[in-house]
Short mmCIF file of C-alpha atoms in Angstrom, two decimals:
data_model
loop_
_atom_site.label_atom_id
_atom_site.label_comp_id
_atom_site.label_asym_id
_atom_site.label_seq_id
_atom_site.Cartn_x
_atom_site.Cartn_y
_atom_site.Cartn_z
CA UNK A 6 111.82 112.07 93.03
CA UNK A 7 108.48 110.33 92.72
CA UNK A 8 105.55 112.02 94.44
CA UNK A 9 101.75 111.85 94.46
CA UNK A 10 99.81 115.08 94.12
CA UNK A 11 96.87 116.87 92.55
CA UNK A 12 96.69 119.52 89.83
CA UNK A 13 92.90 119.67 90.10
CA UNK A 14 90.44 118.79 92.84
CA UNK A 15 88.03 115.90 92.79
CA UNK A 16 87.70 112.18 93.48
CA UNK A 17 90.53 109.69 94.04
CA UNK A 18 91.21 109.64 90.28
CA UNK A 19 92.78 113.13 90.44
CA UNK A 20 95.77 111.76 92.41
CA UNK A 21 98.72 111.62 90.01
CA UNK A 22 102.23 110.20 90.25
CA UNK A 23 104.60 113.02 89.30
CA UNK A 24 108.34 113.58 89.06
CA UNK A 25 109.65 116.48 91.15
CA UNK A 26 113.10 117.76 92.10
CA UNK A 27 114.50 116.39 95.33
CA UNK A 28 114.18 119.22 97.89
CA UNK A 29 117.30 120.72 99.45
CA UNK A 30 117.61 121.14 103.20
CA UNK A 31 117.31 124.70 104.47
CA UNK A 32 118.29 126.18 107.83
CA UNK A 33 117.31 123.95 110.73
CA UNK A 34 115.88 121.25 108.49
CA UNK A 35 116.14 117.50 107.97
CA UNK A 36 115.52 115.64 104.72
CA UNK A 37 113.81 112.27 105.04
CA UNK A 38 113.85 109.49 102.48
CA UNK A 39 110.20 108.57 102.91
CA UNK A 40 109.31 104.88 102.87
CA UNK A 41 105.75 105.14 104.19
CA UNK A 42 103.02 107.79 104.43
CA UNK A 43 99.66 107.21 106.13
CA UNK A 44 96.31 108.05 104.52
CA UNK A 45 94.20 110.35 106.70
CA UNK A 46 90.93 112.33 106.50
CA UNK A 47 92.99 115.49 106.02
CA UNK A 48 94.37 114.03 102.79
CA UNK A 49 90.85 113.75 101.40
CA UNK A 50 90.14 117.36 102.39
CA UNK A 51 93.18 118.50 100.40
CA UNK A 52 92.31 116.31 97.41
CA UNK A 53 88.75 117.63 97.24
CA UNK A 54 89.73 121.29 97.56
CA UNK A 55 88.64 122.11 101.10
CA UNK A 56 92.12 123.38 101.99
CA UNK A 57 92.52 125.41 98.79
CA UNK A 58 92.25 128.77 100.62
CA UNK A 59 95.32 127.76 102.64
CA UNK A 60 97.26 126.49 99.62
CA UNK A 61 96.50 128.90 96.78
CA UNK A 62 99.09 131.64 96.55
CA UNK A 63 101.43 129.87 98.97
CA UNK A 64 102.38 126.69 97.10
CA UNK A 65 102.52 125.69 93.44
CA UNK A 66 100.62 122.64 92.14
CA UNK A 67 100.82 119.75 92.27
CA UNK A 68 99.61 120.01 95.86
CA UNK A 69 100.72 117.02 97.92
CA UNK A 70 98.63 115.39 100.65
CA UNK A 71 100.11 113.53 103.58
CA UNK A 72 100.67 114.43 107.23
CA UNK A 73 102.63 111.36 108.40
CA UNK A 74 106.01 110.26 107.12
CA UNK A 75 108.30 107.44 108.15
CA UNK A 76 111.64 106.61 106.64
CA UNK A 77 115.36 107.29 106.98
CA UNK A 78 117.28 110.52 107.58
CA UNK A 79 118.90 111.47 104.26
CA UNK A 80 120.44 114.89 105.00
CA UNK A 81 120.73 117.29 107.95
CA UNK A 82 121.34 121.04 107.83
CA UNK A 83 124.51 122.03 109.72
CA UNK A 84 122.53 124.22 112.13
CA UNK A 85 119.72 121.72 112.81
CA UNK A 86 119.18 121.18 116.53
CA UNK A 87 119.02 117.40 116.59
CA UNK A 88 120.89 114.33 117.79
CA UNK A 89 119.75 112.38 114.74
CA UNK A 90 122.25 111.16 112.18
CA UNK A 91 122.03 110.28 108.49
CA UNK A 92 120.68 106.76 108.21
CA UNK A 93 118.56 106.84 111.37
CA UNK A 94 115.03 105.49 111.10
CA UNK A 95 112.57 108.27 111.86
CA UNK A 96 108.96 109.43 111.76
CA UNK A 97 107.69 112.97 111.28
CA UNK A 98 104.56 115.08 111.25
CA UNK A 99 104.27 116.89 107.91
CA UNK A 100 101.98 119.86 107.23
CA UNK A 101 100.87 120.00 103.56
CA UNK A 102 100.09 123.73 103.73
CA UNK A 103 103.68 124.46 104.83
CA UNK A 104 106.42 125.06 102.22
CA UNK A 105 107.48 121.41 102.65
CA UNK A 106 104.31 120.17 100.99
CA UNK A 107 102.78 116.88 102.10
CA UNK A 108 104.29 113.50 102.88
CA UNK A 109 103.25 111.75 99.65
CA UNK A 110 106.77 111.88 98.20
CA UNK A 111 110.02 109.95 98.19
CA UNK A 112 111.76 112.84 99.94
CA UNK A 113 110.43 115.51 102.25
CA UNK A 114 112.23 118.35 104.03
CA UNK A 115 110.89 119.51 107.39
CA UNK A 116 111.98 121.42 110.47
CA UNK A 117 114.11 119.23 112.75
CA UNK A 118 111.54 119.66 115.52
CA UNK A 119 109.04 117.68 113.45
CA UNK A 120 111.23 114.57 113.36
CA UNK A 121 111.93 111.91 116.00
CA UNK A 122 113.27 108.38 115.97
CA UNK A 123 110.81 105.73 114.89
CA UNK A 124 109.74 103.39 117.70
CA UNK A 125 112.24 100.56 118.03
CA UNK A 126 111.12 97.32 116.44
CA UNK A 127 108.50 98.87 114.17
CA UNK A 128 108.19 98.82 110.40
CA UNK A 129 108.12 102.04 108.40
CA UNK A 130 104.40 101.50 107.79
CA UNK A 131 103.67 101.10 111.49
CA UNK A 132 105.67 104.22 112.39
CA UNK A 133 103.79 106.22 109.73
CA UNK A 134 100.48 105.68 111.54
CA UNK A 135 101.58 107.55 114.67
CA UNK A 136 102.68 111.20 114.22
CA UNK A 137 99.56 113.06 113.06
CA UNK A 138 96.95 110.83 114.68
CA UNK A 139 98.94 110.47 117.89
CA UNK A 140 99.57 114.20 118.16
CA UNK A 141 95.91 114.95 117.42
CA UNK A 142 94.88 112.69 120.29
CA UNK A 143 97.55 114.24 122.50
CA UNK A 144 96.40 117.77 121.61
CA UNK A 145 92.77 116.89 122.33
CA UNK A 146 93.60 115.59 125.78
CA UNK A 147 95.86 118.54 126.51
CA UNK A 148 93.21 121.14 125.62
CA UNK A 149 90.69 119.31 127.79
CA UNK A 150 93.09 119.26 130.74
CA UNK A 151 91.21 116.61 132.71
CA UNK A 152 92.38 115.43 136.13
CA UNK A 153 93.29 111.75 136.66
CA UNK A 154 90.20 109.68 137.32
CA UNK A 155 87.88 111.94 135.31
CA UNK A 156 85.38 110.33 132.97
CA UNK A 157 86.14 110.76 129.26
CA UNK A 158 83.97 109.46 126.44
CA UNK A 159 85.55 108.67 123.06
CA UNK A 160 83.52 108.22 119.88
CA UNK A 161 85.00 106.36 116.93
CA UNK A 162 87.16 104.39 119.35
CA UNK A 163 87.91 101.60 116.88
CA UNK A 164 89.48 104.01 114.39
CA UNK A 165 93.05 105.24 114.37
CA UNK A 166 92.45 108.57 116.12
CA UNK A 167 89.90 107.14 118.53
CA UNK A 168 92.14 104.23 119.42
CA UNK A 169 95.12 106.46 120.18
CA UNK A 170 92.83 108.72 122.25
CA UNK A 171 91.65 105.79 124.37
CA UNK A 172 95.19 104.58 124.98
CA UNK A 173 96.64 108.01 125.72
CA UNK A 174 93.72 108.78 128.05
CA UNK A 175 94.43 105.60 130.00
CA UNK A 176 98.12 106.54 130.13
CA UNK A 177 96.98 109.86 131.63
CA UNK A 178 94.97 108.05 134.30
CA UNK A 179 91.51 108.89 132.94
CA UNK A 180 88.44 106.66 133.11
CA UNK A 181 87.26 105.93 129.57
CA UNK A 182 83.90 104.96 128.12
CA UNK A 183 84.11 104.30 124.40
CA UNK A 184 81.70 103.37 121.64
CA UNK A 185 82.00 100.38 119.34
CA UNK A 186 80.05 98.37 116.81
CA UNK A 187 79.49 94.78 117.99
CA UNK A 188 82.31 93.52 115.78
CA UNK A 189 84.71 96.05 117.32
CA UNK A 190 83.90 95.65 121.01
CA UNK A 191 86.76 93.25 121.71
CA UNK A 192 89.20 95.55 119.89
CA UNK A 193 88.11 98.62 121.85
CA UNK A 194 88.34 96.74 125.14
CA UNK A 195 91.84 95.59 124.20
CA UNK A 196 92.82 99.25 123.75
CA UNK A 197 92.00 99.80 127.41
CA UNK A 198 88.50 101.31 127.52
CA UNK A 199 86.97 100.84 130.98
CA UNK A 200 83.44 100.65 129.56
CA UNK A 201 82.23 100.02 126.02
CA UNK A 202 78.80 101.05 124.72
CA UNK A 203 77.13 100.34 121.39
CA UNK A 204 77.78 103.01 118.78
CA UNK A 205 74.95 104.76 116.97
CA UNK A 206 72.56 107.73 117.16
CA UNK A 207 71.59 107.09 120.81
CA UNK A 208 75.16 106.76 122.05
CA UNK A 209 74.73 109.72 124.45
CA UNK A 210 71.92 107.86 126.28
CA UNK A 211 74.04 104.74 126.55
CA UNK A 212 76.98 106.74 127.93
CA UNK A 213 74.61 108.27 130.50
CA UNK A 214 73.70 104.76 131.65
CA UNK A 215 77.38 104.31 132.54
CA UNK A 216 77.89 107.84 133.89
CA UNK A 217 74.43 109.09 135.00
CA UNK A 218 75.67 112.62 135.77
CA UNK A 219 77.42 112.82 132.41
CA UNK A 220 81.08 112.60 131.52
CA UNK A 221 83.50 115.45 132.09
CA UNK A 222 84.41 115.49 128.40
CA UNK A 223 84.02 113.82 125.03
CA UNK A 224 86.62 113.46 122.28
CA UNK A 225 84.45 113.18 119.17
CA UNK A 226 86.67 111.20 116.80
CA UNK A 227 83.61 109.88 114.95
CA UNK A 228 82.38 113.40 114.10
CA UNK A 229 78.97 112.77 115.68
CA UNK A 230 78.53 116.39 116.74
CA UNK A 231 75.10 117.07 118.28
CA UNK A 232 74.37 113.37 118.82
CA UNK A 233 76.99 113.16 121.56
CA UNK A 234 76.37 116.48 123.35
CA UNK A 235 73.87 114.88 125.71
CA UNK A 236 76.59 112.68 127.21
CA UNK A 237 78.42 115.69 128.67
CA UNK A 238 77.67 116.95 132.17
CA UNK A 239 76.82 120.64 132.71
CA UNK A 240 79.98 122.71 132.32
CA UNK A 241 81.78 119.83 130.62
CA UNK A 242 83.75 119.88 127.38
CA UNK A 243 83.52 118.56 123.83
CA UNK A 244 86.75 118.24 121.80
CA UNK A 245 86.28 118.32 118.03
CA UNK A 246 89.02 116.72 115.96
CA UNK A 247 87.45 118.19 112.82
CA UNK A 248 86.12 121.73 112.67
CA UNK A 249 82.42 122.30 112.06
CA UNK A 250 81.99 123.18 108.40
CA UNK A 251 84.35 120.53 107.08
CA UNK A 252 82.76 117.96 104.77
CA UNK A 253 81.06 115.27 106.81
CA UNK A 254 80.51 117.42 109.89
CA UNK A 255 77.14 118.47 111.29
CA UNK A 256 76.38 121.85 112.88
CA UNK A 257 76.31 121.56 116.66
CA UNK A 258 73.43 123.94 117.19
CA UNK A 259 72.83 125.07 120.76
CA UNK A 260 75.58 123.57 122.95
CA UNK A 261 74.12 124.92 126.18
CA UNK A 262 76.82 125.18 128.81
CA UNK A 263 79.07 122.59 127.16
CA UNK A 264 82.42 124.14 126.26
CA UNK A 265 83.52 123.26 122.71
CA UNK A 266 87.26 122.83 122.08
CA UNK A 267 88.61 122.76 118.53
CA UNK A 268 91.67 120.60 118.08
CA UNK A 269 94.10 121.87 115.44
CA UNK A 270 97.08 119.54 115.22
CA UNK A 271 99.38 121.92 113.26
CA UNK A 272 99.71 123.77 116.56
CA UNK A 273 101.81 120.76 117.63
CA UNK A 274 103.91 120.61 114.47
CA UNK A 275 106.99 121.65 116.49
CA UNK A 276 106.06 119.81 119.71
CA UNK A 277 109.13 117.57 119.48
CA UNK A 278 108.87 116.43 123.10
CA UNK A 279 105.28 115.29 122.67
CA UNK A 280 106.03 113.38 119.46
CA UNK A 281 108.99 111.69 121.11
CA UNK A 282 106.83 110.80 124.12
CA UNK A 283 104.52 108.96 121.71
CA UNK A 284 107.54 107.02 120.48
CA UNK A 285 108.33 105.96 124.06
CA UNK A 286 104.75 104.85 124.71
CA UNK A 287 104.80 102.79 121.51
CA UNK A 288 108.06 101.13 122.54
CA UNK A 289 106.55 100.34 125.96
CA UNK A 290 103.52 98.76 124.30
CA UNK A 291 101.15 101.31 125.82
CA UNK A 292 99.90 102.51 122.45
CA UNK A 293 99.28 100.23 119.50
CA UNK A 294 100.34 100.98 115.93
CA UNK A 295 97.73 99.52 113.57
CA UNK A 296 98.28 99.21 109.83
CA UNK A 297 95.08 98.26 108.01
CA UNK A 298 96.85 97.68 104.67
CA UNK A 299 99.72 98.90 102.53
CA UNK A 300 99.55 100.24 98.96
CA UNK A 301 102.40 101.19 96.65
CA UNK A 302 102.32 104.94 96.01
CA UNK A 303 101.22 104.33 92.43
CA UNK A 304 97.94 103.01 93.84
CA UNK A 305 97.17 106.05 95.98
CA UNK A 306 93.79 106.41 94.28
CA UNK A 307 92.85 102.86 95.31
CA UNK A 308 93.89 103.59 98.88
CA UNK A 309 91.72 106.71 98.95
CA UNK A 310 88.74 104.80 97.53
CA UNK A 311 89.05 102.17 100.22
CA UNK A 312 89.49 104.81 102.92
CA UNK A 313 86.39 106.70 101.84
CA UNK A 314 84.35 103.49 101.74
CA UNK A 315 84.68 103.42 105.54
CA UNK A 316 85.17 100.61 108.01
CA UNK A 317 88.98 100.77 108.00
CA UNK A 318 90.47 99.84 111.36
CA UNK A 319 93.91 101.36 111.76
CA UNK A 320 95.47 103.28 108.91
CA UNK A 321 96.03 102.59 105.24
CA UNK A 322 99.63 103.37 104.30
CA UNK A 323 101.29 104.31 101.01
CA UNK A 324 104.77 102.89 100.47
CA UNK A 325 107.57 104.55 98.50
#
């Protein structure tokens, strides 16, 4: 099979198209013929070596990025607990540090709990934008555990993770204030945000103008760190989609009485019910699947360059 991986760490140019054996299904597993795989920040972390401590000694290079796969069921282990059938259109969350490797491949084998039907009426590329980002947003809201009506602030609301967070928060009955650049305000409002404030270094002050006592929680999809702490009321919460210490993050410093929640999406790798609930919301039109652009797998390096340049709304998707 054709796959995209890295033998050495570095810039987008280290991504190589390689030929690998098609993986066999093991106990409880499903093999997917992948047609689309989304490009995410986690893929850049793998490519640049940040995840090497989790890969070295467990997997053999080339290491494959990719946490979202969409395609068609190709094979099912006899003992797999699933109602899926060969030929069904599906989407899956894929964990590159697991034995499966990442989703940048024509075939991937994963636990049956990681696979659900693709939302009806969607393309493979659209379905590939949902699993990892949708489950990350779902995990963030679950760890916060806010009651309906509570005020939630979302940074990076125009991006893929931020957008899903806004829409899932509204589905949960929360009141949402979100940030946006002027060009993105209409988009963020269309996602359901109750209030939109201008993004930037003083975003906490602008959120306080909307919620003078502070919001109950912030989901920091824009990785603003200390710049957004001031928006949270005493005893409130800050959910971090990326752990402090990852490239691009800033130390929080003194968080006072704000409770910091780290969101680690692999904890939901087997949360089949939550992934399938995302499918239902997509079919109902309550969450929006946004594809920024599609690239053939051979141009993975170009996709990574564009992703790292910033300003992408939705997700870039590799096609196989």
